[in-house]
Each structure stands twice: as structure tokens, then as C-alpha cells.
Amino acid sequence: VADLDVEIRQIEPGDRLIGLSLGDAQFTALKTFLQRYARIFHQQNLARTYAAFAVGERPKVVGYVTLDCGEIVSEDGRDLLDGLGIGYRYSQYPAIKIARLAVDERWRGRNLGSQLVQLALGTAKDVVCPAVGCRFVVVDAKRASIGFYEKCGFTSLDTPANLVRNEPVMFVDLYKIPAA
Ligand SMILES: CC(C)(COP(=O)(O)OP(=O)(O)OC[C@H]1O[C@@H](n2cnc3c(N)ncnc32)[C@H](O)[C@@H]1OP(=O)(O)O)[C@@H](O)C(=O)NCCC(=O)NCCS
């Protein structure tokens, strides 16, 4: 990561995944997932977790993103691909999902969160898309993080049901971002 002495990579068996400090109690589940479940999800092919480690004698985890397969459901039948013009309508669109994302509170505001999102977008665009049909990256955004995802290029799904959701669906159309 530019300007930060941080290495971002997939978690490996010997990694120490403890010590993430996320502040508010509403984020405890994000901490517990990394400590207890991220490795099991890897082994079971349920999700891939990429962690950011502060480089040092003993690398310390300072953030992570977890990816799995998802979809966007067009709740009111609208065409999310506006103007594809092939006379074919999906009701679900294939997507990669940011299942979890967190940055240690002592490391926030240094672009690490957006680097983790860029990793998700790049992986979807450059690794998944060439091999498997996948049009979007989606996230169920915690309300406090909506502004962050907007800065990362995400748009809220503009349906009445979604806009009142506790964690509204936000998405990026991979077709509209350049390949690496
Ligand atoms: C949301 C989170 C991952 C952001 O991480 P971060 O490393 O601080 O974010 P960045 O430094 O990369 O911020 C990128 C941009 O978004 C802005 N931003 C960051 N958090 C924001 C927020 N909550 N609301 C609005 N804007 C925000 C930054 O100011 C920055 O803008 P800039 O490019 O104009 O300078 C982090 O605050 C976090 O872990 N929160 C708790 C867990 C959480 O909410 N996870 C998301 C679950 S869906």
C-alpha cells in the first residue's frame, strides 16, 4: 500500500488474526469473524479473506475484507443494465459480494479501507469476470459507512424497499470500470 507500511494478502494458516480494535460494540461481530471464523470459511470455500498486516517484527493485522459470491435482486422488476437492448431481462444479476470489511480504528483515515475495496473491485474485474459471468460488486452497507462506499464509487440500489433497509444494498457496475 502506497505510503503505508502495510502488506495486503490472503490469510494463511500461521497468521495471527487477533488484536483488531474496531471501537463501537456494533462492530464486535466483525472482530469475532476474523478471529474465529475467517480461517474456517477459507477451508470450506465459503469466503476468501484478505488481511492488511502492518509490517514489523511481528506483523499485526490492521484491517481485512472478506469476499464471496452474491447477487443483486431487482425487487421491482426494473432493468439494472439500463439500455442493454437485447430484450432479455434478469431478475437477479450476478455479483461478487463484500461480505465483511473493517479497518482498525487506529488506522482509519489513511486510505486503507479504500485500498481493501479496490482489491475487491480488482479481483472481481480481473480474476472473476474473465472466467465467470459477474457484472456487479455489492455490499450491504452499514448506515455509517454509506458515505465511505460512495467515495469508493458505489451507488445505493434505488428502490423504496432498499432505501429503508437497515443495511442498504450498494453496488458498482464492473462493466463501467477499466480492466487492469
Ligand atoms: C468504513 C471503514 C472501513 C473505512 O476505512 P478507512 O480506512 O478509514 O477509510 P479510508 O481512509 O480509505 O477512506 C476513504 C475515503 O472515505 C472517507 N470516509 C471514510 N469513512 C467514512 C464514513 N464513515 N463516512 C463518509 N466518508 C468516509 C474518507 O474521508 C476518505 O475520503 P477522501 O478520499 O476524500 O479522503 C472503517 O471506518 C471501518 O472499519 N468502520 C467500521 C466497520 C464498518 O463499518 N465496515 C463496513 C461494513 S459494511
XYZ file of N, CA and C and ligand atoms in Angstrom:
588
model
N 0.854 -1.200 0.000
C 0.000 0.000 0.000
C 0.886 1.244 0.000
N 0.621 2.168 -0.916
C 1.436 3.373 -1.002
C 1.404 4.136 0.318
N 2.506 4.633 0.749
C 2.668 5.463 1.952
C 2.422 4.733 3.271
N 1.953 3.519 3.244
C 1.710 2.801 4.490
C 2.586 1.561 4.485
N 3.162 1.259 5.659
C 3.971 0.058 5.722
C 3.047 -1.128 6.018
N 2.273 -1.472 5.010
C 1.233 -2.489 5.182
C 1.290 -3.466 4.016
N 1.120 -4.738 4.347
C 1.045 -5.759 3.290
C -0.380 -6.318 3.266
N -0.981 -6.363 2.069
C -2.337 -6.928 1.967
C -2.250 -8.236 1.195
N -2.764 -9.300 1.790
C -2.738 -10.603 1.108
C -3.798 -11.517 1.720
N -4.035 -12.651 1.014
C -4.966 -13.637 1.570
C -4.409 -14.174 2.879
N -5.293 -14.451 3.821
C -4.825 -15.010 5.098
C -4.253 -16.404 4.873
N -3.283 -16.751 5.724
C -2.621 -18.054 5.644
C -2.708 -18.730 7.005
N -2.501 -20.061 7.043
C -2.705 -20.814 8.278
C -1.982 -20.268 9.511
N -0.732 -19.791 9.387
C 0.004 -19.370 10.590
C -0.256 -17.935 11.041
N -1.108 -17.192 10.341
C -1.303 -15.773 10.652
C -1.947 -15.563 12.024
N -1.505 -14.496 12.712
C -2.165 -14.083 13.968
C -3.266 -13.096 13.596
N -4.485 -13.477 13.843
C -5.610 -12.645 13.385
C -6.333 -11.984 14.553
N -5.597 -11.791 15.651
C -6.196 -11.178 16.845
C -5.703 -9.736 17.001
N -6.417 -8.993 17.858
C -5.931 -7.666 18.233
C -6.521 -6.520 17.434
N -7.472 -6.815 16.543
C -8.114 -5.739 15.776
C -8.983 -4.915 16.733
N -8.815 -3.603 16.720
C -9.596 -2.742 17.596
C -10.578 -1.937 16.747
N -11.886 -2.215 16.901
C -12.864 -1.610 15.995
C -13.755 -0.577 16.665
N -13.556 -0.349 17.988
C -14.335 0.694 18.655
C -15.726 0.223 19.021
N -16.737 0.857 18.449
C -18.144 0.629 18.793
C -18.527 -0.854 18.872
N -19.370 -1.192 19.876
C -19.781 -2.581 20.097
C -20.503 -3.180 18.888
N -21.109 -2.328 18.051
C -21.812 -2.869 16.868
C -20.845 -3.564 15.903
N -19.528 -3.345 16.078
C -18.551 -3.948 15.170
C -17.905 -5.212 15.744
N -18.353 -5.634 16.937
C -17.756 -6.812 17.574
C -17.834 -8.042 16.676
N -18.949 -8.189 15.950
C -19.104 -9.371 15.082
C -18.035 -9.397 13.987
N -17.601 -8.204 13.548
C -16.562 -8.141 12.516
C -15.224 -8.613 13.087
N -14.985 -8.312 14.348
C -13.744 -8.738 15.013
C -13.784 -10.255 15.260
N -14.927 -10.722 15.755
C -15.079 -12.155 16.042
C -14.929 -12.983 14.772
N -15.497 -12.486 13.669
C -15.399 -13.241 12.420
C -13.937 -13.470 12.055
N -13.135 -12.414 12.120
C -11.731 -12.547 11.716
C -11.003 -13.520 12.645
N -11.241 -13.384 13.945
C -10.519 -14.235 14.913
C -10.919 -15.702 14.817
N -12.223 -15.936 14.705
C -12.705 -17.308 14.872
C -13.109 -18.009 13.586
N -13.629 -17.246 12.614
C -14.295 -17.929 11.501
C -13.641 -17.755 10.135
N -12.829 -16.715 9.974
C -12.279 -16.435 8.640
C -11.529 -17.645 8.089
N -10.736 -18.284 8.958
C -9.923 -19.425 8.519
C -10.814 -20.615 8.123
N -11.851 -20.848 8.906
C -12.774 -21.968 8.618
C -13.500 -21.705 7.296
N -13.909 -20.454 7.079
C -14.578 -20.106 5.821
C -13.643 -20.348 4.633
N -12.366 -20.093 4.834
C -11.373 -20.386 3.799
C -11.332 -21.869 3.504
N -11.157 -22.651 4.566
C -11.026 -24.104 4.394
C -12.254 -24.677 3.711
N -13.411 -24.120 4.004
C -14.670 -24.658 3.484
C -15.072 -24.019 2.144
N -14.208 -23.193 1.582
C -14.525 -22.479 0.333
C -15.809 -21.655 0.434
N -16.036 -21.075 1.596
C -17.238 -20.250 1.767
C -16.949 -18.779 1.533
N -15.732 -18.372 1.799
C -15.343 -16.975 1.589
C -13.832 -16.874 1.603
N -13.322 -15.849 0.947
C -11.877 -15.567 0.973
C -11.667 -14.268 1.733
N -10.721 -14.302 2.655
C -10.407 -13.103 3.424
C -9.004 -12.618 3.078
N -8.923 -11.308 2.804
C -7.648 -10.651 2.518
C -7.406 -9.696 3.679
N -6.237 -9.870 4.328
C -5.957 -9.036 5.501
C -4.811 -8.087 5.204
N -4.862 -6.935 5.901
C -3.771 -5.964 5.833
C -2.945 -6.148 7.101
N -1.640 -6.365 6.925
C -0.741 -6.548 8.062
C 0.236 -5.376 8.121
N 0.342 -4.755 9.301
C 1.382 -3.739 9.490
C 2.705 -4.478 9.542
N 3.613 -4.065 8.698
C 4.883 -4.769 8.594
C 5.723 -4.453 9.828
N 6.339 -5.478 10.391
C 7.199 -5.293 11.567
C 7.749 -6.634 11.980
N 8.410 -6.636 13.121
C 8.997 -7.887 13.608
C 7.910 -8.958 13.731
N 6.766 -8.509 14.290
C 5.604 -9.398 14.414
C 4.458 -8.751 13.676
N 4.201 -9.159 12.405
C 3.146 -8.496 11.628
C 1.818 -8.484 12.387
N 1.166 -7.323 12.364
C -0.083 -7.170 13.130
C -1.215 -6.866 12.163
N -2.327 -7.579 12.335
C -3.444 -7.345 11.418
C -4.109 -6.007 11.741
N -4.334 -5.167 10.701
C -4.904 -3.835 10.924
C -6.178 -3.601 10.093
N -6.567 -4.607 9.316
C -7.805 -4.476 8.554
C -8.019 -5.716 7.710
N -9.223 -5.874 7.193
C -9.475 -7.018 6.307
C -10.724 -6.799 5.474
N -10.783 -7.567 4.379
C -12.002 -7.624 3.572
C -12.278 -9.084 3.257
N -13.545 -9.471 3.307
C -13.947 -10.852 3.014
C -14.885 -10.845 1.810
N -14.587 -11.690 0.845
C -15.367 -11.744 -0.403
C -16.039 -13.101 -0.573
N -17.255 -13.077 -1.090
C -17.906 -14.312 -1.515
C -18.820 -14.014 -2.703
N -19.568 -14.996 -3.145
C -20.458 -14.803 -4.293
C -21.786 -14.219 -3.821
N -22.329 -13.316 -4.613
C -23.612 -12.729 -4.246
C -24.432 -12.458 -5.485
N -25.429 -11.597 -5.333
C -26.287 -11.234 -6.463
C -27.013 -9.945 -6.087
N -27.548 -9.274 -7.083
C -28.495 -8.189 -6.795
C -29.830 -8.634 -7.341
N -30.861 -8.533 -6.508
C -32.199 -8.880 -6.967
C -32.917 -7.595 -7.345
N -33.479 -7.598 -8.542
C -34.241 -6.442 -8.992
C -35.644 -6.536 -8.415
N -35.834 -5.869 -7.264
C -37.061 -6.075 -6.480
C -38.321 -5.605 -7.204
N -38.216 -4.539 -7.957
C -39.420 -4.009 -8.594
C -39.393 -4.229 -10.105
N -38.589 -5.192 -10.528
C -38.592 -5.573 -11.936
C -37.850 -4.609 -12.838
N -37.192 -3.618 -12.251
C -36.512 -2.665 -13.128
C -35.234 -3.272 -13.710
N -34.831 -2.718 -14.836
C -33.661 -3.222 -15.543
C -32.419 -2.477 -15.063
N -31.580 -3.162 -14.284
C -30.396 -2.503 -13.740
C -29.342 -2.211 -14.803
N -29.491 -2.817 -15.962
C -28.482 -2.625 -17.006
C -28.915 -1.569 -18.006
N -29.778 -0.684 -17.574
C -30.467 0.259 -18.433
C -29.904 0.383 -19.850
N -30.697 -0.075 -20.750
C -30.341 0.143 -22.145
C -29.461 -0.924 -22.759
N -29.442 -2.114 -22.192
C -28.638 -3.177 -22.808
C -29.221 -3.523 -24.178
N -30.550 -3.422 -24.255
C -31.211 -3.504 -25.550
C -31.203 -4.867 -26.198
N -31.157 -5.929 -25.398
C -31.188 -7.254 -26.022
C -32.534 -7.927 -25.784
N -33.453 -7.187 -25.178
C -34.784 -7.739 -24.968
C -34.802 -8.877 -23.962
N -33.777 -8.965 -23.140
C -33.725 -10.007 -22.124
C -33.529 -9.344 -20.780
N -34.323 -9.782 -19.809
C -34.285 -9.136 -18.516
C -33.901 -10.135 -17.445
N -32.918 -9.815 -16.663
C -32.602 -10.614 -15.478
C -33.494 -10.162 -14.336
N -33.837 -11.065 -13.408
C -34.403 -10.576 -12.154
C -33.320 -10.613 -11.080
N -32.296 -11.444 -11.296
C -31.125 -11.398 -10.431
C -29.906 -11.165 -11.305
N -28.999 -10.382 -10.797
C -27.776 -10.101 -11.551
C -26.588 -10.682 -10.792
N -25.669 -11.353 -11.507
C -24.538 -11.967 -10.811
C -23.561 -10.931 -10.264
N -23.057 -11.203 -9.072
C -22.214 -10.220 -8.389
C -21.204 -10.908 -7.468
N -20.155 -10.186 -7.160
C -19.252 -10.545 -6.066
C -19.643 -9.675 -4.887
N -19.635 -10.279 -3.698
C -20.098 -9.536 -2.529
C -18.961 -9.226 -1.559
N -18.912 -7.984 -1.126
C -18.047 -7.648 0.009
C -18.837 -8.054 1.249
N -18.486 -9.227 1.783
C -19.270 -9.772 2.895
C -18.912 -9.086 4.201
N -17.619 -8.709 4.340
C -17.174 -8.005 5.543
C -16.009 -7.088 5.193
N -15.955 -5.976 5.898
C -14.839 -5.041 5.704
C -14.624 -4.297 7.011
N -13.388 -4.220 7.447
C -13.099 -3.467 8.676
C -11.655 -2.995 8.672
N -11.461 -1.815 9.250
C -10.120 -1.258 9.443
C -9.988 -0.905 10.926
N -8.869 -1.279 11.531
C -8.582 -0.953 12.933
C -8.763 0.548 13.144
N -9.417 0.934 14.250
C -9.748 2.362 14.447
C -8.492 3.236 14.477
N -7.352 2.656 14.880
C -6.104 3.435 14.925
C -5.504 3.637 13.535
N -6.081 2.926 12.550
C -5.538 3.003 11.182
C -6.518 3.636 10.200
N -7.622 4.154 10.707
C -8.628 4.737 9.791
C -8.164 6.087 9.243
N -8.768 6.465 8.138
C -8.461 7.771 7.561
C -7.139 7.810 6.818
N -6.566 6.662 6.547
C -5.282 6.618 5.821
C -5.422 5.865 4.504
N -6.649 5.729 4.062
C -6.900 5.131 2.753
C -6.855 3.609 2.723
N -6.724 3.007 3.905
C -6.608 1.552 3.927
C -7.933 0.894 3.533
N -9.061 1.447 4.044
C -10.367 0.900 3.679
C -10.576 0.939 2.177
N -10.232 2.073 1.562
C -10.458 2.141 0.112
C -9.490 1.222 -0.641
N -8.304 0.999 -0.099
C -7.389 0.033 -0.746
C -7.988 -1.382 -0.712
N -8.638 -1.707 0.409
C -9.257 -3.038 0.518
C -10.433 -3.165 -0.450
N -11.192 -2.061 -0.610
C -12.291 -2.081 -1.589
C -11.739 -2.181 -3.014
N -10.643 -1.464 -3.285
C -10.031 -1.558 -4.623
C -9.585 -2.989 -4.914
N -9.080 -3.662 -3.882
C -8.680 -5.062 -4.053
C -9.900 -5.913 -4.439
N -11.028 -5.644 -3.783
C -12.256 -6.384 -4.095
C -12.692 -6.120 -5.536
N -12.666 -4.834 -5.942
C -13.102 -4.482 -7.301
C -12.150 -5.082 -8.331
N -10.849 -5.003 -8.059
C -9.849 -5.536 -8.987
C -9.956 -7.043 -9.121
N -10.178 -7.719 -8.012
C -10.301 -9.179 -8.046
C -11.534 -9.588 -8.848
N -12.646 -8.878 -8.616
C -13.875 -9.190 -9.356
C -13.672 -8.930 -10.844
N -13.101 -7.778 -11.160
C -12.974 -7.368 -12.566
C -11.938 -8.214 -13.320
N -10.798 -8.444 -12.701
C -9.663 -9.025 -13.427
C -9.522 -10.535 -13.233
N -10.066 -11.064 -12.149
C -9.915 -12.500 -11.873
C -11.229 -13.251 -12.116
N -12.316 -12.720 -11.544
C -13.596 -13.436 -11.658
C -14.235 -13.222 -13.036
N -14.374 -11.954 -13.440
C -15.098 -11.640 -14.690
C -14.603 -12.402 -15.923
N -13.290 -12.538 -16.126
C -12.856 -13.262 -17.329
C -13.228 -14.747 -17.308
N -13.520 -15.276 -16.123
C -13.781 -16.715 -16.017
C -15.248 -17.048 -15.784
N -15.981 -16.136 -15.144
C -17.366 -16.422 -14.722
C -18.198 -15.160 -14.926
N -19.404 -15.310 -15.419
C -20.278 -14.137 -15.591
C -20.494 -13.426 -14.265
N -20.138 -12.165 -14.224
C -20.231 -11.405 -12.978
C -20.260 -9.935 -13.357
N -21.328 -9.234 -13.061
C -21.463 -7.866 -13.542
C -21.225 -6.807 -12.461
N -21.540 -7.168 -11.200
C -21.515 -6.161 -10.134
C -20.649 -6.585 -8.956
N -20.234 -5.597 -8.162
C -19.759 -5.852 -6.797
C -20.788 -5.226 -5.874
N -21.239 -5.982 -4.883
C -22.300 -5.489 -3.991
C -21.850 -5.522 -2.539
N -22.531 -4.720 -1.734
C -22.278 -4.724 -0.292
C -23.568 -4.340 0.415
N -23.813 -4.966 1.567
C -24.887 -4.499 2.457
C -24.220 -3.478 3.372
N -24.430 -2.204 3.085
C -23.631 -1.166 3.743
C -24.215 -0.763 5.087
N -23.395 -0.826 6.124
C -23.831 -0.277 7.406
C -24.056 1.221 7.189
N -25.109 1.756 7.837
C -25.502 3.154 7.547
C -24.327 4.128 7.687
N -23.511 3.919 8.728
C -22.401 4.863 8.959
C -21.328 4.782 7.879
N -21.366 3.718 7.065
C -20.305 3.570 6.064
C -20.783 3.917 4.641
N -22.036 4.398 4.508
C -22.572 4.700 3.172
C -21.717 5.751 2.462
N -21.330 6.806 3.187
C -20.503 7.867 2.591
C -19.159 7.334 2.123
N -18.611 6.401 2.907
C -17.334 5.780 2.526
C -17.486 5.015 1.210
N -18.539 4.208 1.112
C -18.727 3.435 -0.129
C -19.005 4.352 -1.318
N -19.713 5.449 -1.076
C -19.930 6.406 -2.181
C -18.588 6.930 -2.698
N -17.681 7.234 -1.762
C -16.337 7.706 -2.193
C -15.613 6.630 -2.996
N -15.937 5.379 -2.716
C -15.301 4.263 -3.439
C -16.029 3.943 -4.749
N -17.059 4.730 -5.096
C -17.712 4.559 -6.395
C -19.002 3.750 -6.358
N -19.489 3.429 -5.152
C -20.716 2.625 -5.047
C -21.950 3.531 -5.097
N -23.057 2.942 -5.587
C -24.350 3.623 -5.666
C -25.361 2.802 -4.878
N -26.290 3.465 -4.185
C -27.339 2.711 -3.492
C -28.364 2.217 -4.495
N -28.832 0.994 -4.315
C -29.914 0.467 -5.148
C -31.157 1.310 -4.859
N -31.675 1.927 -5.925
C -32.675 2.973 -5.754
C -34.094 2.413 -5.765
N -34.397 1.533 -4.807
C -35.768 1.047 -4.694
C -36.295 1.441 -3.313
N -37.596 1.671 -3.172
C -38.128 2.106 -1.876
C -37.771 1.126 -0.758
N -37.850 -0.186 -1.047
C -37.552 -1.183 -0.014
C -36.101 -1.081 0.422
N -35.220 -0.860 -0.536
C -33.797 -0.821 -0.195
C -33.438 0.429 0.611
N -34.038 1.536 0.247
C -33.642 2.789 0.883
C -34.016 2.834 2.367
N -34.977 1.998 2.792
C -35.332 1.999 4.217
C -34.684 0.825 4.967
N -33.932 0.026 4.265
C -33.267 -1.112 4.892
C -32.238 -0.659 5.922
N -32.048 -1.499 6.945
C -31.027 -1.223 7.952
C -29.634 -1.147 7.325
N -29.355 -2.095 6.426
C -28.076 -2.100 5.713
C -28.377 -2.110 4.213
N -28.568 -0.938 3.614
C -28.964 -0.890 2.209
C -27.927 -1.501 1.267
N -28.420 -2.091 0.195
C -27.553 -2.666 -0.828
C -26.935 -1.539 -1.644
N -25.615 -1.590 -1.790
C -24.922 -0.645 -2.680
C -24.126 -1.459 -3.690
N -23.885 -0.864 -4.858
C -23.219 -1.656 -5.893
C -22.319 -0.816 -6.787
N -21.384 -1.513 -7.434
C -20.565 -0.948 -8.522
C -20.808 -1.807 -9.746
N -21.018 -1.160 -10.906
C -21.153 -1.883 -12.163
C -19.754 -2.106 -12.746
N -19.290 -3.353 -12.736
C -17.908 -3.653 -13.163
C -17.670 -3.337 -14.634
N -18.759 -3.343 -15.402
C -18.652 -3.056 -16.839
C -18.131 -1.635 -17.058
N -18.403 -0.786 -16.058
C -18.083 0.634 -16.226
C -16.712 1.010 -15.673
N -15.995 0.061 -15.076
C -14.654 0.410 -14.604
C -13.613 -0.274 -15.487
N -12.489 0.389 -15.718
C -11.491 -0.169 -16.641
C -10.809 -1.412 -16.082
N -10.442 -2.331 -16.981
C -9.680 -3.516 -16.556
C -8.256 -3.085 -16.232
N -7.554 -3.920 -15.446
C -6.167 -3.574 -15.056
C -5.264 -3.550 -16.287
C -15.652 2.131 6.871
C -14.153 1.879 7.095
C -13.759 0.521 6.534
C -13.367 2.995 6.381
O -11.965 2.723 6.490
P -10.854 3.863 6.360
O -9.544 3.190 6.175
O -10.950 4.833 7.462
O -11.310 4.602 5.011
P -10.390 5.433 4.015
O -9.306 6.144 4.790
O -9.933 4.559 2.916
O -11.434 6.489 3.439
C -11.609 6.720 2.053
C -12.468 7.982 1.890
O -13.743 7.767 2.504
C -13.986 8.751 3.505
N -14.666 8.080 4.623
C -14.164 7.130 5.451
N -15.099 6.705 6.318
C -16.204 7.430 6.037
C -17.526 7.443 6.567
N -17.872 6.636 7.587
N -18.441 8.287 6.006
C -18.111 9.109 4.978
N -16.868 9.127 4.426
C -15.948 8.297 4.940
C -12.622 9.265 3.893
O -12.687 10.570 4.410
C -11.884 9.201 2.571
O -12.239 10.313 1.775
P -11.154 11.129 0.898
O -10.726 10.137 -0.173
O -11.907 12.283 0.377
O -10.036 11.471 1.818
C -13.786 1.969 8.610
O -14.255 3.190 9.129
C -14.339 0.836 9.441
O -13.725 -0.219 9.581
N -15.543 1.049 10.067
C -16.114 0.072 10.950
C -16.613 -1.175 10.231
C -17.539 -0.882 9.064
O -18.405 -0.020 9.104
N -17.342 -1.639 7.991
C -18.126 -1.553 6.787
C -19.158 -2.625 6.908
S -20.301 -2.624 5.542
